[in-house]
Structures are given as structure tokens and as C-alpha cells.
Amino acid sequence: AQSVTQLGSHVSVSEGALVLLRCNYSSSVPPYLFWYVQYPNQGLQLLLKYTTGATLVKGINGFEAEFKKSETSFHLTKPSAHMSDAAEYFCVLARQTGANNLFFGTGTRLTVIP
Amino acid sequence: GAVVSQHPSWVICKSGTSVKIECRSLDFQATTMFWYRQFPKQSLMLMATSNEGSKATYEQGVEKDKFLINHASLTLSTLTVTSAHPEDSSFYICSGPTGGNTEAFFGQGTRLTVV
């Protein structure tokens, strides 16, 4: 079975501080993992993805995530938060084989304090 | 990337009425589209797979007679919530086809509130 857990439905950081959004997954087959961001009144936009190869993946807007199989984690980080980073973030899993639907975490709302 | 347009972005309706949500692929053709919903404090969950030219495939526990899906063309899929009730209030979002390691393209989502 596949599932995704995001720890913390709300995270607040000060502008310029480190952003860390946690994601753990469960999968019976090797997963593909994604982080999507949703700004108010907009659709979900891909931040980054892990498929195969390098476990540290870099995305847009300075975000990166590291796939750690031993910890079944795919945490999202950014060294310095910007006001424009305030949004909802979703960790998403796709199976490499079989049905092509997605498994979503519950989302984390990031607030950036000036 | 590909663009998926979903309308309306929010809707309030009275209990017992029906609501139609449209999902259009603007720059690609899709034989398959996916509909998800998210209840408060829960994950987005797949409701159904919309198939152009054939019946939709519904996930377990989703009432196909209540959530009518029509995939009329390669660029349009619609979800109609029939005889809506307050418990149908949720966030509904569609996406184009996904292929494992490829990016999915999502609509803006629809916040449905049934009063």
C-alpha cells in the first residue's frame, strides 16, 4: 500500500530563516516522489521530483529535497525563506508501475513572518 | 508546461441542487483525466478516472450516480455533483494524465460549499 504523511499542517518561519517541511512515505514498490506548491486560488505547481539517480534534487525557487530510502523520507528545504514562499505544499507519491494515480500528503501551509 | 483550467474556483449551492465543475486541457489532448477531492485536514484522494469516449472509473466508496463524470472531448472533462448535501462540501481538483515519473498538471481546484 502507498501513503504519504506530512508532519505539521502549519509551519511558520521568519523571513530569511530555514524552511523545513517534512514528508514520510510508505510504498511497497519503489516510488516516485514529488513536491507541489499551491498558491492561493491557483492550481498545484511542481516544485521538484525524485525519480531515480541522485537522491538530492533541486527544484524551482531555491527549494531542494533529499530522498532517504532508509528513513522513507523526502523532506523539503530552503535555506532562506522569502515572503513569496507562503503557500500550501503537498508531498506526492506515484508508483513506478501499475495504476498512474497519485497519493497525496495532507499538505503543509507555510507562513512566512516578516 | 501543460495548462489545465478548472472552473469555477469556488461555488456555494443549496442542498439538493446540482453543481457542474469543468476541467479543460488548454494545450494538450487528454484521453484520461483524474478527479480528486480533499476533505478538511485530509489528503487529496482520487475519486475517479475520466475516460474520453467511455465510462469513468470510480474508486471504491465513490457513488457514481452522485458524482457524474463526462469526458465529452479530448480537452474537456466535467464533474457534476448531483443533489448536493453539506457533506459533499470539499475541495475538488482535476489533473491531466500522469505517467509515473512525469509531472501531473492540475486545475486550480474548486471549493464547493453546500448550505
GROMACS .gro file of C-alpha atoms in nm:
model
  229
    1ALA     CA    1   0.000   0.000   0.000
    2GLN     CA    2   0.106   0.353  -0.065
    3SER     CA    3   0.068   0.652   0.166
    4VAL     CA    4   0.225   0.986   0.240
    5THR     CA    5   0.248   1.161   0.574
    6GLN     CA    6   0.329   1.526   0.612
    7LEU     CA    7   0.420   1.626   0.965
    8GLY     CA    8   0.276   1.959   1.060
    9SER     CA    9  -0.026   2.101   0.885
   10HIS     CA   10   0.102   2.452   0.957
   11VAL     CA   11   0.460   2.575   0.967
   12SER     CA   12   0.564   2.932   1.041
   13VAL     CA   13   0.911   3.068   0.980
   14SER     CA   14   1.065   3.412   0.984
   15GLU     CA   15   1.175   3.568   0.660
   16GLY     CA   16   1.532   3.459   0.594
   17ALA     CA   17   1.508   3.152   0.815
   18LEU     CA   18   1.543   2.791   0.709
   19VAL     CA   19   1.234   2.622   0.573
   20LEU     CA   20   1.190   2.252   0.653
   21LEU     CA   21   0.874   2.070   0.553
   22ARG     CA   22   0.864   1.706   0.646
   23CYS     CA   23   0.736   1.419   0.436
   24ASN     CA   24   0.747   1.047   0.503
   25TYR     CA   25   0.613   0.786   0.271
   26SER     CA   26   0.515   0.423   0.268
   27SER     CA   27   0.534   0.223  -0.050
   28SER     CA   28   0.551  -0.144  -0.137
   29VAL     CA   29   0.726  -0.062  -0.464
   30PRO     CA   30   0.994   0.195  -0.547
   31PRO     CA   31   0.823   0.531  -0.553
   32TYR     CA   32   0.846   0.846  -0.748
   33LEU     CA   33   0.817   1.146  -0.515
   34PHE     CA   34   0.711   1.499  -0.586
   35TRP     CA   35   0.662   1.826  -0.405
   36TYR     CA   36   0.390   2.053  -0.536
   37VAL     CA   37   0.310   2.404  -0.422
   38GLN     CA   38  -0.028   2.570  -0.434
   39TYR     CA   39  -0.056   2.945  -0.413
   40PRO     CA   40  -0.392   3.096  -0.322
   41ASN     CA   41  -0.654   3.049  -0.590
   42GLN     CA   42  -0.413   2.867  -0.818
   43GLY     CA   43  -0.354   2.510  -0.923
   44LEU     CA   44  -0.076   2.287  -0.797
   45GLN     CA   45   0.265   2.362  -0.942
   46LEU     CA   46   0.557   2.120  -0.945
   47LEU     CA   47   0.848   2.225  -0.725
   48LEU     CA   48   1.069   1.924  -0.774
   49LYS     CA   49   1.065   1.549  -0.819
   50TYR     CA   50   1.268   1.241  -0.742
   51THR     CA   51   1.258   0.954  -0.986
   52THR     CA   52   1.590   0.775  -0.997
   53GLY     CA   53   1.956   0.867  -0.967
   54ALA     CA   54   2.073   1.150  -0.746
   55THR     CA   55   1.890   1.150  -0.417
   56LEU     CA   56   1.931   1.523  -0.361
   57VAL     CA   57   1.707   1.702  -0.605
   58LYS     CA   58   1.689   2.072  -0.665
   59GLY     CA   59   1.375   2.248  -0.769
   60ILE     CA   60   1.247   2.590  -0.850
   61ASN     CA   61   1.268   2.892  -0.624
   62GLY     CA   62   1.565   2.759  -0.429
   63PHE     CA   63   1.392   2.454  -0.287
   64GLU     CA   64   1.553   2.114  -0.264
   65ALA     CA   65   1.466   1.776  -0.120
   66GLU     CA   66   1.657   1.464  -0.036
   67PHE     CA   67   1.527   1.114  -0.089
   68LYS     CA   68   1.632   0.894   0.202
   69LYS     CA   69   1.522   0.538   0.146
   70SER     CA   70   1.643   0.419   0.486
   71GLU     CA   71   1.426   0.679   0.655
   72THR     CA   72   1.145   0.666   0.397
   73SER     CA   73   1.159   1.043   0.390
   74PHE     CA   74   1.157   1.318   0.132
   75HIS     CA   75   1.181   1.641   0.329
   76LEU     CA   76   1.167   1.975   0.154
   77THR     CA   77   1.410   2.251   0.249
   78LYS     CA   78   1.503   2.602   0.154
   79PRO     CA   79   1.792   2.784   0.322
   80SER     CA   80   1.625   3.123   0.341
   81ALA     CA   81   1.252   3.183   0.339
   82HIS     CA   82   1.101   3.458   0.132
   83MET     CA   83   0.762   3.617   0.177
   84SER     CA   84   0.658   3.480  -0.161
   85ASP     CA   85   0.709   3.124  -0.034
   86ALA     CA   86   0.390   3.146   0.171
   87ALA     CA   87   0.167   2.876   0.023
   88GLU     CA   88   0.037   2.522   0.067
   89TYR     CA   89   0.285   2.245  -0.003
   90PHE     CA   90   0.196   1.888  -0.094
   91CYS     CA   91   0.421   1.586  -0.089
   92VAL     CA   92   0.303   1.338  -0.351
   93LEU     CA   93   0.390   0.979  -0.435
   94ALA     CA   94   0.348   0.797  -0.761
   95ARG     CA   95   0.407   0.431  -0.815
   96GLN     CA   96   0.662   0.332  -1.074
   97THR     CA   97   0.438   0.058  -1.202
   98GLY     CA   98   0.070  -0.009  -1.206
   99ALA     CA   99  -0.203   0.249  -1.185
  100ASN     CA  100  -0.093   0.600  -1.254
  101ASN     CA  101  -0.287   0.788  -0.992
  102LEU     CA  102  -0.115   0.989  -0.722
  103PHE     CA  103  -0.105   0.966  -0.343
  104PHE     CA  104  -0.108   1.296  -0.159
  105GLY     CA  105   0.003   1.408   0.181
  106THR     CA  106  -0.240   1.625   0.375
  107GLY     CA  107  -0.048   1.938   0.288
  108THR     CA  108   0.150   2.187   0.493
  109ARG     CA  109   0.062   2.552   0.499
  110LEU     CA  110   0.374   2.764   0.519
  111THR     CA  111   0.352   3.109   0.671
  112VAL     CA  112   0.645   3.347   0.643
  113ILE     CA  113   0.667   3.613   0.909
  114PRO     CA  114   0.826   3.941   0.809
  115GLY     CA  115   0.419   2.308  -1.900
  116ALA     CA  116   0.074   2.197  -1.992
  117VAL     CA  117  -0.219   2.402  -1.870
  118VAL     CA  118  -0.534   2.269  -1.710
  119SER     CA  119  -0.813   2.515  -1.650
  120GLN     CA  120  -1.079   2.433  -1.391
  121HIS     CA  121  -1.396   2.629  -1.328
  122PRO     CA  122  -1.547   2.751  -1.110
  123SER     CA  123  -1.282   2.810  -0.846
  124TRP     CA  124  -1.543   2.826  -0.577
  125VAL     CA  125  -1.915   2.771  -0.558
  126ILE     CA  126  -2.183   2.785  -0.292
  127CYS     CA  127  -2.502   2.597  -0.358
  128LYS     CA  128  -2.816   2.498  -0.176
  129SER     CA  129  -2.867   2.147  -0.054
  130GLY     CA  130  -3.043   1.935  -0.313
  131THR     CA  131  -2.915   2.122  -0.616
  132SER     CA  132  -2.655   2.007  -0.867
  133VAL     CA  133  -2.320   2.164  -0.942
  134LYS     CA  134  -2.106   2.115  -1.251
  135ILE     CA  135  -1.730   2.157  -1.243
  136GLU     CA  136  -1.537   2.181  -1.569
  137CYS     CA  137  -1.181   2.079  -1.633
  138ARG     CA  138  -1.021   2.177  -1.963
  139SER     CA  139  -0.680   2.092  -2.101
  140LEU     CA  140  -0.580   2.405  -2.290
  141ASP     CA  141  -0.274   2.297  -2.480
  142PHE     CA  142  -0.284   1.920  -2.489
  143GLN     CA  143  -0.529   1.642  -2.554
  144ALA     CA  144  -0.612   1.402  -2.278
  145THR     CA  145  -0.784   1.069  -2.314
  146THR     CA  146  -0.765   1.038  -1.938
  147MET     CA  147  -0.812   1.289  -1.660
  148PHE     CA  148  -0.831   1.243  -1.286
  149TRP     CA  149  -1.063   1.390  -1.028
  150TYR     CA  150  -0.955   1.429  -0.667
  151ARG     CA  151  -1.123   1.570  -0.358
  152GLN     CA  152  -0.990   1.685  -0.027
  153PHE     CA  153  -1.188   1.700   0.293
  154PRO     CA  154  -1.063   1.928   0.572
  155LYS     CA  155  -0.742   1.806   0.731
  156GLN     CA  156  -0.725   1.509   0.498
  157SER     CA  157  -0.527   1.418   0.190
  158LEU     CA  158  -0.637   1.469  -0.164
  159MET     CA  159  -0.796   1.139  -0.261
  160LEU     CA  160  -0.860   1.006  -0.607
  161MET     CA  161  -1.232   0.993  -0.678
  162ALA     CA  162  -1.244   0.874  -1.034
  163THR     CA  163  -1.065   0.844  -1.362
  164SER     CA  164  -1.235   1.015  -1.652
  165ASN     CA  165  -1.201   0.838  -1.986
  166GLU     CA  166  -1.274   1.005  -2.317
  167GLY     CA  167  -1.536   0.812  -2.506
  168SER     CA  168  -1.611   0.562  -2.234
  169LYS     CA  169  -1.739   0.539  -1.879
  170ALA     CA  170  -1.545   0.682  -1.591
  171THR     CA  171  -1.377   0.453  -1.345
  172TYR     CA  172  -1.471   0.524  -0.986
  173GLU     CA  173  -1.272   0.450  -0.675
  174GLN     CA  174  -1.419   0.237  -0.405
  175GLY     CA  175  -1.670   0.424  -0.195
  176VAL     CA  176  -1.743   0.696  -0.451
  177GLU     CA  177  -2.105   0.700  -0.567
  178LYS     CA  178  -2.107   0.706  -0.944
  179ASP     CA  179  -2.470   0.815  -0.958
  180LYS     CA  180  -2.396   1.111  -0.738
  181PHE     CA  181  -2.073   1.221  -0.899
  182LEU     CA  182  -2.139   1.218  -1.270
  183ILE     CA  183  -1.833   1.239  -1.488
  184ASN     CA  184  -1.847   1.316  -1.856
  185HIS     CA  185  -1.540   1.323  -2.078
  186ALA     CA  186  -1.703   1.474  -2.381
  187SER     CA  187  -1.390   1.551  -2.580
  188LEU     CA  188  -1.014   1.523  -2.561
  189THR     CA  189  -0.998   1.862  -2.391
  190LEU     CA  190  -1.295   1.864  -2.156
  191SER     CA  191  -1.397   1.660  -1.856
  192THR     CA  192  -1.683   1.758  -1.627
  193LEU     CA  193  -1.779   1.650  -1.278
  194THR     CA  194  -2.138   1.705  -1.174
  195VAL     CA  195  -2.227   1.673  -0.809
  196THR     CA  196  -2.595   1.581  -0.813
  197SER     CA  197  -2.834   1.651  -0.527
  198ALA     CA  198  -2.555   1.803  -0.328
  199HIS     CA  199  -2.557   1.780   0.050
  200PRO     CA  200  -2.346   1.958   0.311
  201GLU     CA  201  -2.125   1.651   0.347
  202ASP     CA  202  -2.023   1.696  -0.017
  203SER     CA  203  -1.859   2.026   0.073
  204SER     CA  204  -1.499   1.978  -0.020
  205PHE     CA  205  -1.213   2.085  -0.243
  206TYR     CA  206  -1.226   1.918  -0.584
  207ILE     CA  207  -0.935   1.923  -0.824
  208CYS     CA  208  -0.869   1.766  -1.161
  209SER     CA  209  -0.546   1.672  -1.327
  210GLY     CA  210  -0.427   1.562  -1.663
  211PRO     CA  211  -0.277   1.218  -1.711
  212THR     CA  212   0.025   1.121  -1.509
  213GLY     CA  213   0.281   0.869  -1.612
  214GLY     CA  214   0.473   0.764  -1.305
  215ASN     CA  215   0.777   0.987  -1.318
  216THR     CA  216   0.620   1.263  -1.522
  217GLU     CA  217   0.468   1.575  -1.381
  218ALA     CA  218   0.094   1.595  -1.338
  219PHE     CA  219  -0.080   1.914  -1.441
  220PHE     CA  220  -0.358   2.029  -1.214
  221GLY     CA  221  -0.650   2.258  -1.243
  222GLN     CA  222  -0.692   2.540  -0.994
  223GLY     CA  223  -0.935   2.340  -0.787
  224THR     CA  224  -1.294   2.410  -0.688
  225ARG     CA  225  -1.404   2.482  -0.336
  226LEU     CA  226  -1.762   2.357  -0.305
  227THR     CA  227  -1.975   2.463  -0.012
  228VAL     CA  228  -2.323   2.319   0.020
  229VAL     CA  229  -2.554   2.505   0.256
   0.00000   0.00000   0.00000
